[in-house]
CSV table of C-alpha atoms in Angstrom, one decimal:
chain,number,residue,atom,x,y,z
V,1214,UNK,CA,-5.1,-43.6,20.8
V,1215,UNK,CA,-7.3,-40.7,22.3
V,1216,UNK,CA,-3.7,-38.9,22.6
V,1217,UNK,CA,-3.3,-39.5,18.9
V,1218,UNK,CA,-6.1,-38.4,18.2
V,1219,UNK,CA,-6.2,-35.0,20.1
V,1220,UNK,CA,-2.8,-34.3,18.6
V,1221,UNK,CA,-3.9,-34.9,15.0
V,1222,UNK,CA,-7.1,-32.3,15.9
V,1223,UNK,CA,-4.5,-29.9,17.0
V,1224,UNK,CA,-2.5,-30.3,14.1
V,1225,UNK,CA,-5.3,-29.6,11.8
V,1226,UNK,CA,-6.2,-26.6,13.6
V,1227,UNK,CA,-3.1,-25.0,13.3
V,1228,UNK,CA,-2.2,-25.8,9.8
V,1229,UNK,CA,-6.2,-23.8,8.8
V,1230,UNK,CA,-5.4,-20.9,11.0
V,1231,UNK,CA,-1.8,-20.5,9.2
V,1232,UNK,CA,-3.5,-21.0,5.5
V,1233,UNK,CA,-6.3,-18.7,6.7
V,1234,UNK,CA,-3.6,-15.9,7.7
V,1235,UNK,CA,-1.7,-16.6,4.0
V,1236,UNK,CA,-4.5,-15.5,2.4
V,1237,UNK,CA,-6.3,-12.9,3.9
V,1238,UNK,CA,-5.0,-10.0,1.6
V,1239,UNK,CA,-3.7,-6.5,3.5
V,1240,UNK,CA,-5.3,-3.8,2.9
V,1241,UNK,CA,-3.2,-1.1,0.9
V,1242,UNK,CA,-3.8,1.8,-1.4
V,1243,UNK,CA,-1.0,3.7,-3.8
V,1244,UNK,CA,-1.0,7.3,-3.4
V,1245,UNK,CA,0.5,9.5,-6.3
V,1246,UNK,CA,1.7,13.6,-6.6
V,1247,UNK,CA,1.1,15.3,-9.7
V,1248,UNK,CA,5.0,15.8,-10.1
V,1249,UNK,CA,5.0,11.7,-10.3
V,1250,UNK,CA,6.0,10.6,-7.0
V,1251,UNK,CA,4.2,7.2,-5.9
V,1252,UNK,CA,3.9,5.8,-2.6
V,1253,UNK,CA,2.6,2.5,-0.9
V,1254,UNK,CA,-0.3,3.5,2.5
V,1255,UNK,CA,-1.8,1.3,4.8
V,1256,UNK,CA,-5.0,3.6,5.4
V,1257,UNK,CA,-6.5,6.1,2.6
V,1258,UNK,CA,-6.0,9.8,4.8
V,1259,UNK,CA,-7.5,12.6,4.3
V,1260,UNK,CA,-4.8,14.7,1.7
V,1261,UNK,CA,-5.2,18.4,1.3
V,1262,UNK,CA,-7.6,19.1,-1.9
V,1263,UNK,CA,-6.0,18.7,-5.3
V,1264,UNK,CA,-2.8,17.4,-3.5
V,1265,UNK,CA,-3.0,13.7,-4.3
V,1266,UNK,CA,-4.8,11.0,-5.9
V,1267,UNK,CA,-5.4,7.6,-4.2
V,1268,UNK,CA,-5.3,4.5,-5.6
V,1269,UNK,CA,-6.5,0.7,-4.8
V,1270,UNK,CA,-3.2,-1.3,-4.5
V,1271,UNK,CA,-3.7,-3.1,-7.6
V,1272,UNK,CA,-3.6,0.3,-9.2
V,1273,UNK,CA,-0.8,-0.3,-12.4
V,1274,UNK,CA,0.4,3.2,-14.4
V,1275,UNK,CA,0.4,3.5,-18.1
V,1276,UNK,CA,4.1,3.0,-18.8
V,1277,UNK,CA,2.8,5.0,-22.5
V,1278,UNK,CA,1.8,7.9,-20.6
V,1279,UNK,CA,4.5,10.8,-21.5
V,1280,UNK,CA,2.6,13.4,-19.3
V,1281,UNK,CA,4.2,12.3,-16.4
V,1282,UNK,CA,7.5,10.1,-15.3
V,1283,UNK,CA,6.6,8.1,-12.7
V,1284,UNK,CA,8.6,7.2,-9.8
V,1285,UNK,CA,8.3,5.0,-6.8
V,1286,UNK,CA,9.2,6.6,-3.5
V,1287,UNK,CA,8.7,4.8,-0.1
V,1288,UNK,CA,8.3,6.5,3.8
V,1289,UNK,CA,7.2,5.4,6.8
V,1290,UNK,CA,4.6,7.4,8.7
V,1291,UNK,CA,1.6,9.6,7.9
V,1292,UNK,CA,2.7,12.4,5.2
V,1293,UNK,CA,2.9,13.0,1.3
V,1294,UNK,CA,5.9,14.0,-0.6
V,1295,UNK,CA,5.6,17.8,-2.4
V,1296,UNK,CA,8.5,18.7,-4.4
V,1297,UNK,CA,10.6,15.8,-3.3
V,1298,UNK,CA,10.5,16.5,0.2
V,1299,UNK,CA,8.0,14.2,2.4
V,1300,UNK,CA,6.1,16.4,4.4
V,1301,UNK,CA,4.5,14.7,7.5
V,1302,UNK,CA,1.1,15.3,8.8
């Protein structure tokens, strides 16, 4: 019974860690160029001035805004794209 018992405890451990890891949220911000170009980072980095603007990850665009056409555009690594080239830093 004590066996039981122990294996049930285990159990319940295990099964809280693994919902605790589900829903602790990553932490991510959206990064876009003035030509359009959006991209997904892990950690906000410091961009050269007037380069970028950073946004929280829940960040949505206007799909009414005619100014500019965005456009999602994924890398891995440290860097910003500038005239569709990604340029690592």
């Amino acid at each position: 019974m004590k066996t039981n018992i122990t294996k049930t405890a285990v159990a319940a451990l295990l099964g809280l860690g693994g919902l605790v890891l589900a829903t602790t949220s990553a932490s991510a911000y959206i990064v876009c160029n003035e030509a359009g170009d959006c991209w997904h980072v892990r950690d906000q980095y410091t961009y050269p001035t007037g380069m970028v603007v950073v946004h929280d990850d829940a960040w949505k665009w206007d799909d009414h805004d005619a100014r500019v056409h965005w456009r999602w555009r994924e890398h891995d690594g440290r860097g910003y794209w500038r005239n569709g080239v990604w340029v690592t830093f």
